[in-house]
mmCIF file of C-alpha atoms and ligand atoms in Angstrom:
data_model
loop_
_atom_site.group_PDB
_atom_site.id
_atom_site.type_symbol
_atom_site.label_atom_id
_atom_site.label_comp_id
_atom_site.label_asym_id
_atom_site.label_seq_id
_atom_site.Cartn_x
_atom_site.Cartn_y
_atom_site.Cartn_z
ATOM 1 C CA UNK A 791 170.423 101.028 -8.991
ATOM 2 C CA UNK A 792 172.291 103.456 -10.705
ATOM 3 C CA UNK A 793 174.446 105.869 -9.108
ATOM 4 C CA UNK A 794 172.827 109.028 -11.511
ATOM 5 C CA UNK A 795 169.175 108.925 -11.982
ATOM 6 C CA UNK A 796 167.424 109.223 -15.062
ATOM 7 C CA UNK A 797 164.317 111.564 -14.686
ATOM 8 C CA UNK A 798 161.823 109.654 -17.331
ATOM 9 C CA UNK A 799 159.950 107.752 -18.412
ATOM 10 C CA UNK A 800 160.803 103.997 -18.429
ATOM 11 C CA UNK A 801 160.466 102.064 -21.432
ATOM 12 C CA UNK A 802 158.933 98.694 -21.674
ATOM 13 C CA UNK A 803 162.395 97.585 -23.581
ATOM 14 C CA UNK A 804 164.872 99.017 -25.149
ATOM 15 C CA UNK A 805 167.531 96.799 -27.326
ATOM 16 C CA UNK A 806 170.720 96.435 -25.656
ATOM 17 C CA UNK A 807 173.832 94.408 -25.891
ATOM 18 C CA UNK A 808 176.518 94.222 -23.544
ATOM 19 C CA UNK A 809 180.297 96.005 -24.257
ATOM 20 C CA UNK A 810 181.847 93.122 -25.943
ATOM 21 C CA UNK A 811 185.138 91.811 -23.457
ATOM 22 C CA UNK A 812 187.500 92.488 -26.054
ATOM 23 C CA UNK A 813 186.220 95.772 -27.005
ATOM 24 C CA UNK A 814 189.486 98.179 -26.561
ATOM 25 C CA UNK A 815 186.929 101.985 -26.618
ATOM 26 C CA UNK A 816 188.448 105.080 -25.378
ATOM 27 C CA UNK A 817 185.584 106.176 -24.328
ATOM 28 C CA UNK A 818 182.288 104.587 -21.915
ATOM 29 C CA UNK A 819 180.508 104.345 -25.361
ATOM 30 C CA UNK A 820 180.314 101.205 -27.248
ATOM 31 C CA UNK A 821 178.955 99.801 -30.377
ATOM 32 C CA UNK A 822 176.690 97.443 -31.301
ATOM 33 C CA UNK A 823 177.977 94.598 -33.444
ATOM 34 C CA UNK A 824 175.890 94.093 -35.713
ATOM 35 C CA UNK A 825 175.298 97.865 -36.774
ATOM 36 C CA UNK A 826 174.677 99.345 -39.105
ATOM 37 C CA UNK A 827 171.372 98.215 -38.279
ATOM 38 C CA UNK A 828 169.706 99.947 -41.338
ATOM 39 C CA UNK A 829 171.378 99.197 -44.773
ATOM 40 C CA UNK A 830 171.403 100.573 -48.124
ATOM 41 C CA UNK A 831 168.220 100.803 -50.250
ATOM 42 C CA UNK A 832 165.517 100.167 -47.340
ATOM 43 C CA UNK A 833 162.573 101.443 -49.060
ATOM 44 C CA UNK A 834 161.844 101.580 -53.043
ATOM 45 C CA UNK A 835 163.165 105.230 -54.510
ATOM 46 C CA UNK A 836 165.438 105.314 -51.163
ATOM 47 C CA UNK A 837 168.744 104.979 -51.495
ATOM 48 C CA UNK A 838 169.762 105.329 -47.894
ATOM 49 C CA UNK A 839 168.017 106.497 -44.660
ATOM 50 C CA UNK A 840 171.010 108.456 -41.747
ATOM 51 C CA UNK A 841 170.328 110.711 -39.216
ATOM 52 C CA UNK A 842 167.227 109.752 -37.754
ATOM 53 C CA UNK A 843 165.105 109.358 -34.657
ATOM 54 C CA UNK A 844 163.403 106.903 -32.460
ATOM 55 C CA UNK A 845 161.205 106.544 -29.690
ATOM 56 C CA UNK A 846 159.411 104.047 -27.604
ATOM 57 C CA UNK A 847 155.516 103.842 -28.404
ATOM 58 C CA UNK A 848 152.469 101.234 -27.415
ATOM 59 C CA UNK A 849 155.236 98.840 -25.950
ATOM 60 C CA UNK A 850 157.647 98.861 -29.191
ATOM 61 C CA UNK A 851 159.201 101.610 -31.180
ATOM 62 C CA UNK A 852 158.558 104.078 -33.965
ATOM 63 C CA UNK A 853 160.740 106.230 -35.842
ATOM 64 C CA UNK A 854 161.404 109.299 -38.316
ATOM 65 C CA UNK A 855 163.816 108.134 -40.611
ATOM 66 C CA UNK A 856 165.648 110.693 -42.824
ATOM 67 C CA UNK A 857 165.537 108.981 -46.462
ATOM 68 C CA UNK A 858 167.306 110.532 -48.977
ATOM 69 C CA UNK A 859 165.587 109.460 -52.390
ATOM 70 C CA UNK A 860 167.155 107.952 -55.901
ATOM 71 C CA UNK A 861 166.804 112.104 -56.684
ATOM 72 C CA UNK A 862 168.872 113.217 -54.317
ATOM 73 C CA UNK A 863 165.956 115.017 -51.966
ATOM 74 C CA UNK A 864 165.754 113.770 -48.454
ATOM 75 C CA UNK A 865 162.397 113.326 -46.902
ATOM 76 C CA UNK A 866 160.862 111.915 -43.347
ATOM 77 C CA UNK A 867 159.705 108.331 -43.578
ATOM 78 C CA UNK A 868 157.600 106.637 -40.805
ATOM 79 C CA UNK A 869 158.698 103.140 -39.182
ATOM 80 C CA UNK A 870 157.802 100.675 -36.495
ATOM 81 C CA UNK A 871 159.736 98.628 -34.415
ATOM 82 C CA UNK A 872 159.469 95.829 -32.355
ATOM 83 C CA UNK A 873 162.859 95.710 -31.135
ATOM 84 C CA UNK A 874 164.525 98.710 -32.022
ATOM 85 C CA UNK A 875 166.390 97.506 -34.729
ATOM 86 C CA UNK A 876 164.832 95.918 -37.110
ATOM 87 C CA UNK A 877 162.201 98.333 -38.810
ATOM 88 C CA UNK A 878 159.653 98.620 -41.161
ATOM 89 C CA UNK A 879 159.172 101.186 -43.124
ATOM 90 C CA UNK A 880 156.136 103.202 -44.637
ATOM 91 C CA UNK A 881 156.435 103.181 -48.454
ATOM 92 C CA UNK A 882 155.616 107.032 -48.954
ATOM 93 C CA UNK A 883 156.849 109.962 -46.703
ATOM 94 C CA UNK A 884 154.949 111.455 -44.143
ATOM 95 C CA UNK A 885 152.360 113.416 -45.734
ATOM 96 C CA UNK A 886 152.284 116.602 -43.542
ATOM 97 C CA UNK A 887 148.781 118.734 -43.301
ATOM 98 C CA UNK A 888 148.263 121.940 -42.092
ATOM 99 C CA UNK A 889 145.943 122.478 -38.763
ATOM 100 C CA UNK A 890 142.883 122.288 -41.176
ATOM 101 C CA UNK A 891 143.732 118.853 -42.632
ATOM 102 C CA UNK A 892 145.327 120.354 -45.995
ATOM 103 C CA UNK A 893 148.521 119.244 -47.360
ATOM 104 C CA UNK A 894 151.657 121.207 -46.259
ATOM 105 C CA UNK A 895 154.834 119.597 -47.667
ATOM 106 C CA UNK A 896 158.078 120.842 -46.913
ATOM 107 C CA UNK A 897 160.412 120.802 -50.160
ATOM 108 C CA UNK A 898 162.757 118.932 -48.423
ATOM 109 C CA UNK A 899 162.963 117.345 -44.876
ATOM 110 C CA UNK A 900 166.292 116.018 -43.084
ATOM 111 C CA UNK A 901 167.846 115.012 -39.778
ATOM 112 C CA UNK A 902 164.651 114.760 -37.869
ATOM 113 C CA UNK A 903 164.071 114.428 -34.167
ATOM 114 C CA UNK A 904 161.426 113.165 -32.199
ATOM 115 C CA UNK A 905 160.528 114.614 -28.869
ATOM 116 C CA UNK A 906 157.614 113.602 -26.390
ATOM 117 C CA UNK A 907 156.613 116.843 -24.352
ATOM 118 C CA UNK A 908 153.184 116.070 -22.702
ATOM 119 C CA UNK A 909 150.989 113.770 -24.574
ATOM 120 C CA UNK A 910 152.322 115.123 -27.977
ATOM 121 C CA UNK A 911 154.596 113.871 -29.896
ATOM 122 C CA UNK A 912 156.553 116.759 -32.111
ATOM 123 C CA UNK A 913 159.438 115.928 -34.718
ATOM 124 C CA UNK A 914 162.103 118.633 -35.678
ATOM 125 C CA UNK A 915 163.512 118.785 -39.007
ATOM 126 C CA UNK A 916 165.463 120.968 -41.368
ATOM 127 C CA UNK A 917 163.513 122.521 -44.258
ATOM 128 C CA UNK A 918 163.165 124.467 -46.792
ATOM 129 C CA UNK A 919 162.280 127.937 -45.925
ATOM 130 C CA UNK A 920 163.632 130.058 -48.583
ATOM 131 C CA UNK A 921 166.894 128.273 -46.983
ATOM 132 C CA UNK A 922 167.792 126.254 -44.948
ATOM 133 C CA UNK A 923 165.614 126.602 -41.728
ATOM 134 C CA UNK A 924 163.734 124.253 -38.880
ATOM 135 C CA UNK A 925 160.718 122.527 -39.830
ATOM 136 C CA UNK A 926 158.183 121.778 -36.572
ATOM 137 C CA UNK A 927 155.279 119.218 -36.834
ATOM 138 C CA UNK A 928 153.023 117.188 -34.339
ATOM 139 C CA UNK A 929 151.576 113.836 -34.323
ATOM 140 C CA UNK A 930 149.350 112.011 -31.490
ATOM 141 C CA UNK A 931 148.476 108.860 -33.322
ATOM 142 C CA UNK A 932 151.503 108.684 -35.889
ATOM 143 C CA UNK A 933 148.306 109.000 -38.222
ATOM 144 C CA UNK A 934 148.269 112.404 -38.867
ATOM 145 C CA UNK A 935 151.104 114.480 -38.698
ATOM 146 C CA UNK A 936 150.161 118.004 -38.060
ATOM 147 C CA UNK A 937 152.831 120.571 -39.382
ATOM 148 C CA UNK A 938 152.907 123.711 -37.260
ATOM 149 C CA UNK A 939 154.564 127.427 -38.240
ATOM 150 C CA UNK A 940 158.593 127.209 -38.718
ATOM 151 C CA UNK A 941 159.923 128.601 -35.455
ATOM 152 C CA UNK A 942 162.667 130.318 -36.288
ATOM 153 C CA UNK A 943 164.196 132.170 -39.564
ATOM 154 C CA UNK A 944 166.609 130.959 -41.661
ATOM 155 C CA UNK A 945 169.220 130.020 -41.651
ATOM 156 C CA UNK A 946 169.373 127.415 -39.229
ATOM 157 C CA UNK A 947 169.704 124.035 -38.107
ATOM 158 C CA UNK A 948 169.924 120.445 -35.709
ATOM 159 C CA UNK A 949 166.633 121.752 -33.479
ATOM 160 C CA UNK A 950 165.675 119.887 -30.916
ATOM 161 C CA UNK A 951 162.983 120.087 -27.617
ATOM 162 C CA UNK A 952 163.573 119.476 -24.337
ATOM 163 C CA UNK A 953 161.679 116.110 -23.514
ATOM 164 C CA UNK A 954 159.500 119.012 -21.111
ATOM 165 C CA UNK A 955 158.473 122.465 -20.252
ATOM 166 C CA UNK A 956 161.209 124.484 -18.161
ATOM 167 C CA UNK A 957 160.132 126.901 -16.015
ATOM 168 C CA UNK A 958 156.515 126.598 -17.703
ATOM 169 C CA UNK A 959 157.908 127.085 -21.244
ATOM 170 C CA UNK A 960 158.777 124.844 -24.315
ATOM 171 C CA UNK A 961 162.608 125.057 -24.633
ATOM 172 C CA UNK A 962 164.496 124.114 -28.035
ATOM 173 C CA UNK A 963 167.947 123.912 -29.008
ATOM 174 C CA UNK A 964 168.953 124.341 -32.729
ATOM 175 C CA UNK A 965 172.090 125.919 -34.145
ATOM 176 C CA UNK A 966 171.678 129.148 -36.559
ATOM 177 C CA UNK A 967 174.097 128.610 -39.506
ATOM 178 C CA UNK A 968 174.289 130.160 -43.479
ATOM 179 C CA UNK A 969 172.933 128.451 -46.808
ATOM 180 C CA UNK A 970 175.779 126.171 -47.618
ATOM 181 C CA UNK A 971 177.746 123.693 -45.573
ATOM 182 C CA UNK A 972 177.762 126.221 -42.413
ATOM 183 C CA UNK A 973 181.932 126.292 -41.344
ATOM 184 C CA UNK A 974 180.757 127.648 -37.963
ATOM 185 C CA UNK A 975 178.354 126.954 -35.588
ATOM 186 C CA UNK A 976 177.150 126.837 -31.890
ATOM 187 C CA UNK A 977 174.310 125.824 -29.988
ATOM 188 C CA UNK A 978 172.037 128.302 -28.805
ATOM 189 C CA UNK A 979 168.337 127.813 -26.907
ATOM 190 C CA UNK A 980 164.976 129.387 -27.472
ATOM 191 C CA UNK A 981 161.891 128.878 -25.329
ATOM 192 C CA UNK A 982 158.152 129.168 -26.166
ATOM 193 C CA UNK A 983 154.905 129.598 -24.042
ATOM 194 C CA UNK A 984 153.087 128.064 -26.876
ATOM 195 C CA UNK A 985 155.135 126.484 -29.841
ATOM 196 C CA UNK A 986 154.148 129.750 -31.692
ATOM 197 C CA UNK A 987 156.207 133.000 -30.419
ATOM 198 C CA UNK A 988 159.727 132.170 -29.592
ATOM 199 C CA UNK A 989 162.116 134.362 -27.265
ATOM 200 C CA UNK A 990 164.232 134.367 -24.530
ATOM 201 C CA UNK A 991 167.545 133.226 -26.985
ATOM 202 C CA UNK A 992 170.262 132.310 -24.451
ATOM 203 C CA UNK A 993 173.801 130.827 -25.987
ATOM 204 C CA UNK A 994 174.679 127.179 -25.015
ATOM 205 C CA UNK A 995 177.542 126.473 -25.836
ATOM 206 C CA UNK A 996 180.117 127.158 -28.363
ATOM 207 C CA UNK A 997 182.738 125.314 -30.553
ATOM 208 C CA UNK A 998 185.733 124.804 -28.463
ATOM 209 C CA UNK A 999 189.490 124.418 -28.486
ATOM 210 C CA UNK A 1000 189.565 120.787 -28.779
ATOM 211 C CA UNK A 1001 190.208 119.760 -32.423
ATOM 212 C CA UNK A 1002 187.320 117.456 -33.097
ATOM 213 C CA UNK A 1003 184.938 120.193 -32.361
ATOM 214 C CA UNK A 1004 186.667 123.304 -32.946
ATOM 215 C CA UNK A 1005 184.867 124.022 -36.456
ATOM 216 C CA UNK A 1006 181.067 123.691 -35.775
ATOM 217 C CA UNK A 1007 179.046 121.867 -32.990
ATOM 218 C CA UNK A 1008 175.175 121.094 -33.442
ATOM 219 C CA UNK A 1009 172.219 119.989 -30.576
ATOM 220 C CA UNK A 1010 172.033 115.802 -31.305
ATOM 221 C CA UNK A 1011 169.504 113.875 -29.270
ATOM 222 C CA UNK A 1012 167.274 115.207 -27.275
ATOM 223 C CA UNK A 1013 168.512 115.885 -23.957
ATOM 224 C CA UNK A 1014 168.185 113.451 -21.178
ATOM 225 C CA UNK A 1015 167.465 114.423 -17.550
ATOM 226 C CA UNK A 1016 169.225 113.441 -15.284
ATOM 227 C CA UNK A 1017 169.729 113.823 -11.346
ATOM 228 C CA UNK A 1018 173.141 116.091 -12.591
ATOM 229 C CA UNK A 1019 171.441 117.696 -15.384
ATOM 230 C CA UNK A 1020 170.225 117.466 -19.301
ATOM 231 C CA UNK A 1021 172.793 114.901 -20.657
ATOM 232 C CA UNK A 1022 173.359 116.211 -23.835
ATOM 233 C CA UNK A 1023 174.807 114.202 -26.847
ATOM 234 C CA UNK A 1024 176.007 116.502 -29.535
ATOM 235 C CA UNK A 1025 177.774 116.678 -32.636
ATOM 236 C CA UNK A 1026 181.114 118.484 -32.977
ATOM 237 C CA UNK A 1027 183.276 118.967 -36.376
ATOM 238 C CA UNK A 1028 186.646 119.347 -37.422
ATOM 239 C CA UNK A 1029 187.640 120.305 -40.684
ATOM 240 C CA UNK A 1030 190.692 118.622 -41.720
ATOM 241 C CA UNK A 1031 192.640 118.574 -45.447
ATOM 242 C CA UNK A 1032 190.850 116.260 -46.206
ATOM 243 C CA UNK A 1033 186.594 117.516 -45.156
ATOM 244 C CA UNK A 1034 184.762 117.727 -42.357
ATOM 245 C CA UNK A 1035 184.948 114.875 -39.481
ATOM 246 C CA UNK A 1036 181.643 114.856 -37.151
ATOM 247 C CA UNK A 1037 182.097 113.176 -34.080
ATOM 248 C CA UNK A 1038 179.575 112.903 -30.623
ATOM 249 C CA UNK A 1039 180.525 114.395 -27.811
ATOM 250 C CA UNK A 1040 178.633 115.011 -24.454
ATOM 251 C CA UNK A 1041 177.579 117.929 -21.565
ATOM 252 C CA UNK A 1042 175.810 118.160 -18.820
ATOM 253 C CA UNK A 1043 173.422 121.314 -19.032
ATOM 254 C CA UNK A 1044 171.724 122.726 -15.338
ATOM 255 C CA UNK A 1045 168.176 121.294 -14.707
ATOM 256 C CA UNK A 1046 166.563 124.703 -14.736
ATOM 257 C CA UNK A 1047 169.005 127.082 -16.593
ATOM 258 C CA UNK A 1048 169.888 124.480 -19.345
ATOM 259 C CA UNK A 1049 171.783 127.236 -20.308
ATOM 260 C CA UNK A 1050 174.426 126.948 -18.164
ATOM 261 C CA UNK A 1051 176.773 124.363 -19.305
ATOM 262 C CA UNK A 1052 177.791 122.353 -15.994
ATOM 263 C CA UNK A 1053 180.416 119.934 -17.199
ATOM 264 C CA UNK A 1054 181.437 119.178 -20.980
ATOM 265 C CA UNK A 1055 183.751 116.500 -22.298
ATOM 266 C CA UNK A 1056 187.135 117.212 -23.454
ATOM 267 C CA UNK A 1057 187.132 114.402 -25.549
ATOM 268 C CA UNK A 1058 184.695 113.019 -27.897
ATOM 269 C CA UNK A 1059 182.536 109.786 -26.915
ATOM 270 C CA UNK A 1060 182.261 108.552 -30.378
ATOM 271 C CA UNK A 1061 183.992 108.824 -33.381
ATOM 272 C CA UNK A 1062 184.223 107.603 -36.972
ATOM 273 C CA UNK A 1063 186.397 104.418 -36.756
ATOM 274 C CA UNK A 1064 184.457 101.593 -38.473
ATOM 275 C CA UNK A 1065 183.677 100.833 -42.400
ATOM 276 C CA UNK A 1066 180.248 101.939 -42.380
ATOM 277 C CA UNK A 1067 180.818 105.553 -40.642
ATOM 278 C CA UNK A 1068 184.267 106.319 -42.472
ATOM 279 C CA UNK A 1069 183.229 105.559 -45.601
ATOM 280 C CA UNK A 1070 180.199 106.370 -47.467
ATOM 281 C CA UNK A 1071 177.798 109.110 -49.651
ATOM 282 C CA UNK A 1072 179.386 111.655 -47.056
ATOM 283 C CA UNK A 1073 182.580 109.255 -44.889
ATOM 284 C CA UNK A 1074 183.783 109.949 -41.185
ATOM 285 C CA UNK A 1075 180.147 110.803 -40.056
ATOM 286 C CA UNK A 1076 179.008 110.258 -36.598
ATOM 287 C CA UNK A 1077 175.703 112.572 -36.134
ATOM 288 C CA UNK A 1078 173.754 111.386 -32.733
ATOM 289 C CA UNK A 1079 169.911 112.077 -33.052
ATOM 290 C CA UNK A 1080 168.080 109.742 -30.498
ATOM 291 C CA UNK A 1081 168.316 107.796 -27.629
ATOM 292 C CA UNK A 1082 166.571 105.586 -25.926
ATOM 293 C CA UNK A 1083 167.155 104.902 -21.819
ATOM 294 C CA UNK A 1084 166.106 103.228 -18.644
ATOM 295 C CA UNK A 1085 166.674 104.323 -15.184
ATOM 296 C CA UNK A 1086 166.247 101.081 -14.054
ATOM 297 C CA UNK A 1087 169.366 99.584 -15.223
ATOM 298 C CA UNK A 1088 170.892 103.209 -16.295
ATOM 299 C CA UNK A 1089 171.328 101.402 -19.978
ATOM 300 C CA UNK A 1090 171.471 104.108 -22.850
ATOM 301 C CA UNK A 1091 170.972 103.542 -26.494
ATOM 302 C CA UNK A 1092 172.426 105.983 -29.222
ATOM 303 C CA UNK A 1093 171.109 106.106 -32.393
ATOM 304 C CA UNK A 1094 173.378 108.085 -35.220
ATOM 305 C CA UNK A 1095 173.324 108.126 -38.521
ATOM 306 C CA UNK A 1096 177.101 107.019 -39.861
ATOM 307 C CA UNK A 1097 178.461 108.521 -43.400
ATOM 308 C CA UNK A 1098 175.259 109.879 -44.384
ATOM 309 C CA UNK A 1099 174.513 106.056 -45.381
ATOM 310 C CA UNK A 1100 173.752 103.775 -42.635
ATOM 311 C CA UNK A 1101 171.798 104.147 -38.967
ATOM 312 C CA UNK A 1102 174.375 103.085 -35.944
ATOM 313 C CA UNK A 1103 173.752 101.634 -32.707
ATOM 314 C CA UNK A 1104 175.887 102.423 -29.550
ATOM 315 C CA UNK A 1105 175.121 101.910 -25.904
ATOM 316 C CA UNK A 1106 176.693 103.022 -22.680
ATOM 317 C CA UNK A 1107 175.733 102.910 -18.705
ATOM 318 C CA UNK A 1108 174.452 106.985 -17.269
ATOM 319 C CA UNK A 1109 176.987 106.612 -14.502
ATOM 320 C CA UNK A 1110 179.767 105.756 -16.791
ATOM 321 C CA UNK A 1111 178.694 108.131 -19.247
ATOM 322 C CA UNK A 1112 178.442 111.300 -17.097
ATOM 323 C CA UNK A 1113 181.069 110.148 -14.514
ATOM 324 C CA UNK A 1114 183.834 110.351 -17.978
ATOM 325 C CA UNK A 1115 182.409 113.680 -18.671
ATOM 326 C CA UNK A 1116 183.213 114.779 -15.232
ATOM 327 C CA UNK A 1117 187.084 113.412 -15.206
ATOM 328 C CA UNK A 1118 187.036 114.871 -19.193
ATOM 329 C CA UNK A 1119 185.422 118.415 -17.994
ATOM 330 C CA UNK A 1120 186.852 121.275 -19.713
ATOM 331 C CA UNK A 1121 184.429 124.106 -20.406
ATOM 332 C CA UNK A 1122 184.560 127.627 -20.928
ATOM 333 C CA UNK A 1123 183.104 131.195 -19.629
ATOM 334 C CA UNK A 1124 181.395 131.301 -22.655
ATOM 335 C CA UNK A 1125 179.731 127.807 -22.155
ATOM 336 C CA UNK A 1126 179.188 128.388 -18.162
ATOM 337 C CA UNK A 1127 178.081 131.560 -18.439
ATOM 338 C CA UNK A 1128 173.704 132.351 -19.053
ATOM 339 C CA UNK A 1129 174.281 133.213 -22.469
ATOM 340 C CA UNK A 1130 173.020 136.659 -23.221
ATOM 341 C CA UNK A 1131 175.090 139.215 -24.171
HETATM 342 C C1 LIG B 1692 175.408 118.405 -42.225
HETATM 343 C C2 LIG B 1692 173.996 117.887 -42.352
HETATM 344 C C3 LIG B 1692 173.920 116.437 -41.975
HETATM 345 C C4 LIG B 1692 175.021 115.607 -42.563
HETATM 346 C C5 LIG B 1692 176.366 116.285 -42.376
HETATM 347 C C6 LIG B 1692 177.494 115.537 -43.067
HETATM 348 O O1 LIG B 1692 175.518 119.704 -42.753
HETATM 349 O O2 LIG B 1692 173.578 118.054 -43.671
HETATM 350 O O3 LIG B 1692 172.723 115.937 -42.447
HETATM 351 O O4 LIG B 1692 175.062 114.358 -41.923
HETATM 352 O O5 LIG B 1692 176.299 117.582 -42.911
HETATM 353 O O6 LIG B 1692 177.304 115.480 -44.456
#
């Protein structure tokens, strides 16, 4: 049994491979060998799908798959699973309606999450809003996909729930930002009786000293409870000479006031080494937006888009995981403070 629980749900499977003996990683994160597990050109008029997000579903998997077309435009694609890694894919994107069955397309949708809160299941996007801005839809059935009112104005950014209510109240991360490609950023929270009015905007956490996330951070994968918190995996950036470098990086948020940053890692957990995440449409991208996880064995699995090109595997064990961020814990007032100023 692990050491750290994991407070959810446990999944039928979940694909998994051990850390390979001769894998030298600086870090309790490795990668699977055979990534990227989704390649160039997976779907007719897509030219690569990145930065997308799983979950388990009727004893297999599904998936929103950011797929940016031969046009350039991204949009959310639909896939199944039986393993986790190889997928199927939908031939059109999802075809969002409106709450009375009418279409309601965003003009663009990219790096989408998928949450379960409840029995729903709700998938966070960016979109088009007059600018960039967070896109909010819901599905039961992966049928019909339900598109709901854009929370939050523009501009703004990497939204994701909590996997449940806090203190009776839908709770999302995202990560306000400008029209371009945003050279700042941190990671603020918003809660919501009802998915409608939003309010009570506490700060998270901020960019921090350490190089590799000194220029922007953004909210990854949905966060993961655990008996020591919301295990977060994030993205941070540095901008060197020669662009930006996005890495993952993890914290431990409080149970109640996920606010409150308890612990957050000094160092990153993952970062652009191999072909397919250095080099690319976009190279030396590591952007975490799902994971899958099983308290029984305390097994994680990372999905992240790599180089704006290819979808990544990684894995790691919860107790190795959180026990690094605690020997790597360097945080600041601004992080363990509530965040209202
Ligand atoms: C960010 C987002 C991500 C992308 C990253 C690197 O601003 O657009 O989708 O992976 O840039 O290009």
């Amino acid at each position: 049994m692990p050491k750290y629980q994991i407070l959810a749900p446990v999944p039928e499977k979940m694909p998994w491979q051990d850390k390979p003996a001769d894998e030298v990683c600086n870090s309790p994160l490795w990668r699977y060998n055979e990534n990227p597990i989704i390649n160039r050109n997976p779907i007719p008029g897509v030219a690569r799908i990145f930065n997308s997000a799983v979950i388990p579903y009727e004893g297999a998997f599904v998936g929103v798959f950011r797929g940016e077309q031969t046009n350039g435009v991204s949009f959310i694609y639909f896939g199944r699973s039986q393993d986790g890694i190889h997928w199927d894919f939908e031939k059109d994107k999802i075809q969002f309606v409106d709450e009375n069955g009418k279409p309601f397309m965003p003009g663009y949708a990219y790096d989408p999450r998928l949450v379960k809160v409840e029995d729903t299941y709700y998938i966070m996007w960016c979109t088009d809003f007059y600018g960039a801005a967070i896109g909010l839809a819901k599905t039961k059935d992966f049928k019909t996909f339900t598109r709901l009112d854009n929370p939050f104005l523009p501009f703004n950014r990497n939204a994701v729930l909590f996997p449940r209510k806090i203190n009776g109240n839908f709770v999302m991360l995202s990560r306000p930002s400008d029209s371009g490609h945003t050279p700042f950023g941190d990671i603020f929270l918003s809660e919501s009786p009802d998915l409608v009015y939003w309010g009570k905007h506490r700060h998270v956490m901020g960019r921090s000293w350490e190089w590799w996330e000194s220029l922007k951070i953004g909210g990854g994968a949905a966060p993961i409870e655990t008996s020591e918190g919301w295990l977060l995996f994030y993205h941070g950036v540095s901008g060197t000479c020669n662009g930006y470098v996005y890495s993952i990086g993890g914290a431990i948020l409080d149970r109640d006031n996920p606010s409150i940053v308890k612990y957050r890692c000094d160092s990153w957990l993952l970062t652009p080494e191999k072909w397919y995440e250095e080099r690319g449409f976009v190279g030396n991208v590591c952007f975490p937006c799902a994971t899958l996880h099983d308290n029984n064995t305390g097994r994680i699995a990372i999905y992240y888009g790599a180089a704006d090109s290819y979808v990544g595997l990684a894995f790691g064990y919860v107790d190795e995981i959180i026990d690094y961020i605690k020997e790597h814990n360097r945080t600041s007032d601004s992080d363990t403070e509530i965040g209202i100023k």
